[in-house]
Every structure is written in C-alpha cells, then in structure tokens.
Amino acid sequence: VLSRLLDTVGDAVLLVDDDGRILDLNTAAQRVFAVDRDPARGMSVWPLLAPTLFEDGGMGEEASVQMLIRAVPRSTLGTGRSITMSRVDGIGFPGEMAVSPLPLPTVSAHLVTVRDVSDRKRIESRLERLALYDPLTRLPNRVKILQHLERMIAQAPLRTIVAISIDIDHFKYVNDFFGHGPGDRLLQAVGGRLGGDLEEGDLLGHLGGDDFVIISSTLDPVATIDRLARRVEEASARTFLIDQSELYI
C-alpha cells in the first residue's frame, strides 16, 4: 500500500531507515537515480544523496539519517539551493531535497524527497550567459565587466585596477566594404587572439561594437600596463585572414 502511495508523488521519494538504508522508493526515484526498486532496497542512501561527503570520507555507510539532516539543510525544495547528488551509475546531477520523519509500526523511518533540477539549472545558465556575455564574441559584456570590477575592488582594496581599452581602427570601413558577416568574424578573431596568454586574474571583455577592454588587479601597475600593452601590440601585429582576405588592424 505504501509503495502505491509513494508512486502517486511526482517528485522522487526515498523511504529510509535511521541507518540510512533504503527501505523503498517510488517510480520517480527509480528514474532519477537510475536504479530499479528491488536492487535499491537495502542500499545506503549516502552515495546517492551526498556523494561528495561520502567519497571524502566524512561519512561512511554507517552514518545515520540524523547526520544527513545536520549536514544538509532540512529542506531545500523551492529555495533555489541545490545539492550535488548522484545516480547509481555515478552521473551527478543538481537536486533539491527535504527530509521528514515517518513513524511506521515496525521501524523508525524518514521520507527523503528529491527534485532533479538539472533542466532548471541549464535554463538559468543559458539566461546568465545571455545577460552577462556577448553572444557574438562570447566574451563578458559591459554588465559582467562592471560586476567583475566591483568584486575586484571589494576583495582587494589595496590593489590597483588596470584597464586597457582597445578599439579597432577604421572598423566601419570593414563593414562597409566587406559586409557585416566578415566584420563579425573579425571581431571574433580579435577577441580570440586578445584572450590568448592572459594571466590568471586578467579579464577580457567586449564592450560592444569594436571596443574591447582588458582589466587586471595588481600590486605593480606599471609592469601590468606594460605587459598588457605588449599583449595588445602582439595580437594586432599579425594580419587576420577573414574569408581569404588579409585584414590589418
């Protein structure tokens, strides 16, 4: 009767005992964790619900559900906070979880409700890229650059922020003579070349049009300006081959 009742729930539901052993699971849980009902019964819930804690040795198979409740918020359903979980085959996925007690006549048990939020995370990532990255060059856009600058200033107030502004001379003539397609490919090529060999902490962004910027947080601004200026000179010294035409910038 309980199994049929669990199968009416749309989210994945695991029935576990106090020792973290699976007593039963519904059809949604079988799909989410890629395991059939019979083989799952008796399995430890830890490798599924908290694989990182399990693999790091913080919790073994003998860990109790109470340890799970202390390690993970009691409920993350609908909060936007996800936990990395794992299917039986080892493939990870982001999930939200709630744990609630379920007293049974013969055993003390808990219901663990899991919601796979992989699709939502993919949509959020796509929306973030649309909001923070230029779709043409795939570089950080103006909004992302400003966010990065604010973070740089907050994290290292005693460091100097260096910004190198770059624009392509006579880019309008490229568009007028060759067309916008080759012009777009030139912007992509310039962004790719400028982004090569930048040091950790440097950020290359596309402000729009033919305007790029490189920013860096440094304790030696003179040396950083010289390094970035040489990087720009090296990137622009060679021609760009766009649609069998050699272009100079």
Coordinates of N, CA and C in Angstrom, one line a residue, residues 75-177:
S75 N 15.4 21.2 4.4 CA 14.6 21.3 3.1 C 15.2 22.4 2.2
T76 N 15.5 22.0 1.0 CA 16.0 23.0 0.0 C 15.0 23.0 -1.1
L77 N 13.8 22.3 -1.0 CA 12.8 22.3 -2.1 C 12.3 23.7 -2.3
G78 N 12.4 24.2 -3.5 CA 11.8 25.5 -3.9 C 12.6 26.7 -3.4
T79 N 13.8 26.4 -2.8 CA 14.7 27.6 -2.3 C 15.7 28.1 -3.4
G80 N 15.9 27.3 -4.4 CA 16.9 27.6 -5.4 C 18.3 27.1 -5.0
R81 N 18.4 26.5 -3.8 CA 19.7 26.0 -3.4 C 19.7 24.5 -3.7
S82 N 20.7 24.1 -4.5 CA 20.7 22.7 -4.9 C 21.9 22.0 -4.3
I83 N 21.8 20.7 -4.2 CA 22.9 19.8 -3.7 C 23.3 18.8 -4.8
T84 N 24.6 18.6 -4.9 CA 25.1 17.6 -5.9 C 24.7 16.2 -5.5
M85 N 24.0 15.5 -6.3 CA 23.6 14.1 -6.0 C 24.2 13.3 -7.1
S86 N 23.9 12.0 -7.0 CA 24.5 11.0 -7.9 C 23.5 9.9 -8.3
R87 N 23.5 9.5 -9.5 CA 22.7 8.3 -9.9 C 23.6 7.1 -9.5
V88 N 23.0 6.0 -9.6 CA 23.7 4.7 -9.3 C 24.9 4.5 -10.2
D89 N 24.8 5.0 -11.5 CA 25.9 4.8 -12.4 C 27.0 5.9 -12.3
G90 N 26.9 6.7 -11.3 CA 27.9 7.7 -11.0 C 27.7 9.1 -11.6
I91 N 26.7 9.2 -12.5 CA 26.5 10.5 -13.1 C 25.8 11.5 -12.1
G92 N 26.4 12.6 -11.9 CA 25.9 13.6 -10.9 C 24.8 14.5 -11.5
F93 N 24.1 15.1 -10.6 CA 23.0 16.0 -11.0 C 22.7 16.9 -9.9
P94 N 22.2 18.1 -10.1 CA 21.8 19.0 -9.0 C 20.4 18.7 -8.6
G95 N 20.2 18.6 -7.3 CA 18.9 18.2 -6.8 C 18.6 19.0 -5.5
E96 N 17.3 19.2 -5.3 CA 16.8 19.8 -4.1 C 16.2 18.7 -3.2
M97 N 16.2 18.9 -1.9 CA 15.9 17.7 -1.0 C 15.2 18.2 0.2
A98 N 14.3 17.4 0.7 CA 13.6 17.6 2.0 C 13.6 16.2 2.7
V99 N 13.8 16.3 4.1 CA 13.8 15.1 4.9 C 12.7 15.3 6.0
S100 N 11.8 14.3 6.1 CA 10.8 14.4 7.1 C 10.6 13.0 7.8
P101 N 10.3 12.9 9.1 CA 10.2 11.6 9.7 C 8.8 11.0 9.3
L102 N 8.8 9.7 9.3 CA 7.6 8.9 9.0 C 7.6 7.7 10.0
P103 N 6.9 7.8 11.1 CA 6.9 6.7 12.1 C 6.1 5.6 11.5
L104 N 6.7 4.4 11.4 CA 6.0 3.2 11.0 C 5.8 2.2 12.1
P105 N 4.9 1.3 12.1 CA 4.6 0.4 13.2 C 5.8 -0.4 13.6
T106 N 6.7 -0.8 12.6 CA 7.8 -1.7 12.9 C 9.1 -1.1 12.9
V107 N 9.3 0.1 12.3 CA 10.6 0.7 12.2 C 10.4 2.2 12.1
S108 N 11.5 2.9 12.6 CA 11.5 4.4 12.5 C 12.1 4.7 11.2
A109 N 11.4 5.5 10.4 CA 11.8 5.8 9.0 C 11.7 7.3 8.7
H110 N 12.3 7.6 7.6 CA 12.2 9.0 7.1 C 11.9 9.0 5.6
L111 N 11.1 10.0 5.2 CA 10.9 10.2 3.8 C 11.9 11.3 3.3
V112 N 12.6 10.9 2.3 CA 13.5 11.8 1.6 C 13.0 12.2 0.2
T113 N 12.6 13.4 0.1 CA 12.0 13.9 -1.2 C 13.1 14.6 -2.0
V114 N 13.3 14.2 -3.2 CA 14.3 14.7 -4.1 C 13.7 15.3 -5.4
R115 N 14.1 16.4 -5.8 CA 13.7 17.0 -7.0 C 14.9 17.3 -7.9
D116 N 15.0 16.7 -9.0 CA 16.0 16.9 -10.0 C 15.8 18.2 -10.7
V117 N 16.8 19.1 -10.5 CA 16.6 20.5 -11.1 C 17.6 20.7 -12.2
S118 N 18.0 19.7 -12.9 CA 19.0 19.8 -14.0 C 18.5 20.7 -15.1
D119 N 17.2 20.5 -15.5 CA 16.7 21.4 -16.6 C 16.7 22.8 -16.1
R120 N 16.3 23.1 -14.9 CA 16.2 24.5 -14.4 C 17.6 25.1 -14.4
K121 N 18.6 24.3 -14.0 CA 19.9 24.9 -13.9 C 20.5 25.2 -15.3
R122 N 20.1 24.3 -16.3 CA 20.6 24.6 -17.7 C 19.9 25.9 -18.2
I123 N 18.7 26.1 -17.9 CA 18.0 27.3 -18.3 C 18.6 28.5 -17.6
E124 N 18.9 28.4 -16.3 CA 19.5 29.5 -15.6 C 20.8 29.9 -16.1
S125 N 21.6 28.8 -16.5 CA 22.9 29.1 -17.1 C 22.8 29.7 -18.4
R126 N 21.9 29.3 -19.2 CA 21.7 29.9 -20.5 C 21.2 31.4 -20.4
L127 N 20.4 31.7 -19.5 CA 19.9 33.0 -19.2 C 21.0 33.9 -18.7
E128 N 21.9 33.3 -17.9 CA 23.0 34.1 -17.3 C 24.0 34.4 -18.5
R129 N 24.2 33.5 -19.4 CA 25.1 33.8 -20.5 C 24.5 34.9 -21.4
L130 N 23.2 34.8 -21.6 CA 22.6 35.9 -22.4 C 22.7 37.2 -21.8
A131 N 22.6 37.3 -20.4 CA 22.6 38.5 -19.7 C 24.0 39.1 -19.5
L132 N 25.0 38.2 -19.4 CA 26.4 38.6 -19.0 C 27.4 38.4 -20.0
Y133 N 27.1 37.8 -21.1 CA 28.1 37.5 -22.2 C 27.7 38.0 -23.5
D134 N 28.6 38.5 -24.3 CA 28.3 39.0 -25.6 C 28.0 37.7 -26.5
P135 N 26.9 37.6 -27.2 CA 26.6 36.4 -28.0 C 27.5 36.2 -29.2
L136 N 28.1 37.3 -29.7 CA 29.0 37.2 -30.9 C 30.4 36.7 -30.5
T137 N 31.0 37.4 -29.6 CA 32.4 37.0 -29.2 C 32.5 36.0 -28.0
R138 N 31.3 35.9 -27.3 CA 31.2 35.0 -26.1 C 32.1 35.5 -25.0
L139 N 32.5 36.8 -25.1 CA 33.2 37.4 -24.0 C 32.3 38.1 -23.0
P140 N 32.8 38.4 -21.8 CA 32.0 39.2 -20.8 C 31.5 40.5 -21.5
N141 N 30.3 40.8 -21.2 CA 29.8 42.1 -21.7 C 29.9 43.2 -20.7
R142 N 29.4 44.4 -21.0 CA 29.6 45.5 -20.1 C 29.1 45.2 -18.7
V143 N 27.9 44.6 -18.6 CA 27.4 44.3 -17.2 C 28.3 43.4 -16.4
K144 N 28.8 42.3 -17.1 CA 29.7 41.4 -16.4 C 31.0 42.1 -16.1
I145 N 31.5 42.9 -16.9 CA 32.7 43.6 -16.6 C 32.6 44.5 -15.4
L146 N 31.5 45.2 -15.3 CA 31.2 46.1 -14.1 C 31.1 45.2 -12.9
Q147 N 30.4 44.1 -12.9 CA 30.3 43.2 -11.8 C 31.7 42.7 -11.3
H148 N 32.6 42.4 -12.3 CA 33.9 41.9 -12.0 C 34.7 43.0 -11.4
L149 N 34.6 44.2 -11.9 CA 35.3 45.4 -11.3 C 34.9 45.6 -9.8
E150 N 33.6 45.6 -9.6 CA 33.1 45.7 -8.2 C 33.7 44.7 -7.3
R151 N 33.7 43.4 -7.8 CA 34.3 42.3 -7.0 C 35.8 42.5 -6.7
M152 N 36.5 43.0 -7.7 CA 37.9 43.2 -7.6 C 38.2 44.3 -6.5
I153 N 37.4 45.4 -6.6 CA 37.6 46.5 -5.6 C 37.3 46.0 -4.2
A154 N 36.2 45.2 -4.0 CA 35.8 44.8 -2.7 C 36.8 43.8 -2.1
Q155 N 37.3 42.9 -3.0 CA 38.2 41.8 -2.5 C 39.6 42.3 -2.2
A156 N 40.1 43.3 -3.0 CA 41.5 43.7 -2.8 C 41.5 45.2 -2.9
P157 N 41.1 45.9 -1.8 CA 41.0 47.4 -1.9 C 42.4 48.0 -2.0
L158 N 43.4 47.3 -1.6 CA 44.8 48.0 -1.6 C 45.5 47.7 -3.0
R159 N 44.9 47.0 -3.9 CA 45.5 46.7 -5.2 C 45.0 47.8 -6.2
T160 N 45.7 47.9 -7.2 CA 45.4 48.9 -8.3 C 44.7 48.2 -9.4
I161 N 43.6 48.8 -9.9 CA 42.9 48.2 -11.1 C 43.4 48.8 -12.3
V162 N 43.9 48.0 -13.2 CA 44.5 48.5 -14.5 C 43.5 48.1 -15.6
A163 N 43.1 49.1 -16.5 CA 42.2 48.8 -17.6 C 42.9 49.3 -18.9
I164 N 42.9 48.4 -19.9 CA 43.4 48.7 -21.2 C 42.2 48.7 -22.2
S165 N 42.0 49.8 -22.8 CA 40.9 49.9 -23.7 C 41.4 49.7 -25.1
I166 N 40.7 48.9 -25.9 CA 41.1 48.6 -27.3 C 40.0 48.9 -28.2
D167 N 40.2 49.6 -29.3 CA 39.2 49.7 -30.4 C 39.9 49.5 -31.7
I168 N 39.2 48.9 -32.7 CA 39.7 48.6 -34.0 C 39.6 49.8 -34.9
D169 N 40.8 50.3 -35.3 CA 40.8 51.5 -36.2 C 40.1 51.2 -37.5
H170 N 39.2 52.1 -37.9 CA 38.5 52.1 -39.2 C 37.7 50.8 -39.4
F171 N 37.1 50.3 -38.3 CA 36.3 49.1 -38.4 C 35.1 49.3 -39.3
K172 N 34.6 50.6 -39.3 CA 33.4 50.9 -40.1 C 33.7 50.5 -41.6
Y173 N 34.9 50.8 -42.0 CA 35.2 50.5 -43.4 C 35.2 49.0 -43.7
V174 N 35.6 48.2 -42.7 CA 35.5 46.8 -42.9 C 34.1 46.3 -43.2
N175 N 33.1 46.8 -42.3 CA 31.7 46.5 -42.5 C 31.2 47.1 -43.9
D176 N 31.6 48.3 -44.2 CA 31.1 48.9 -45.4 C 31.6 48.2 -46.7
F177 N 32.9 47.8 -46.6 CA 33.5 47.2 -47.8 C 33.2 45.7 -47.9

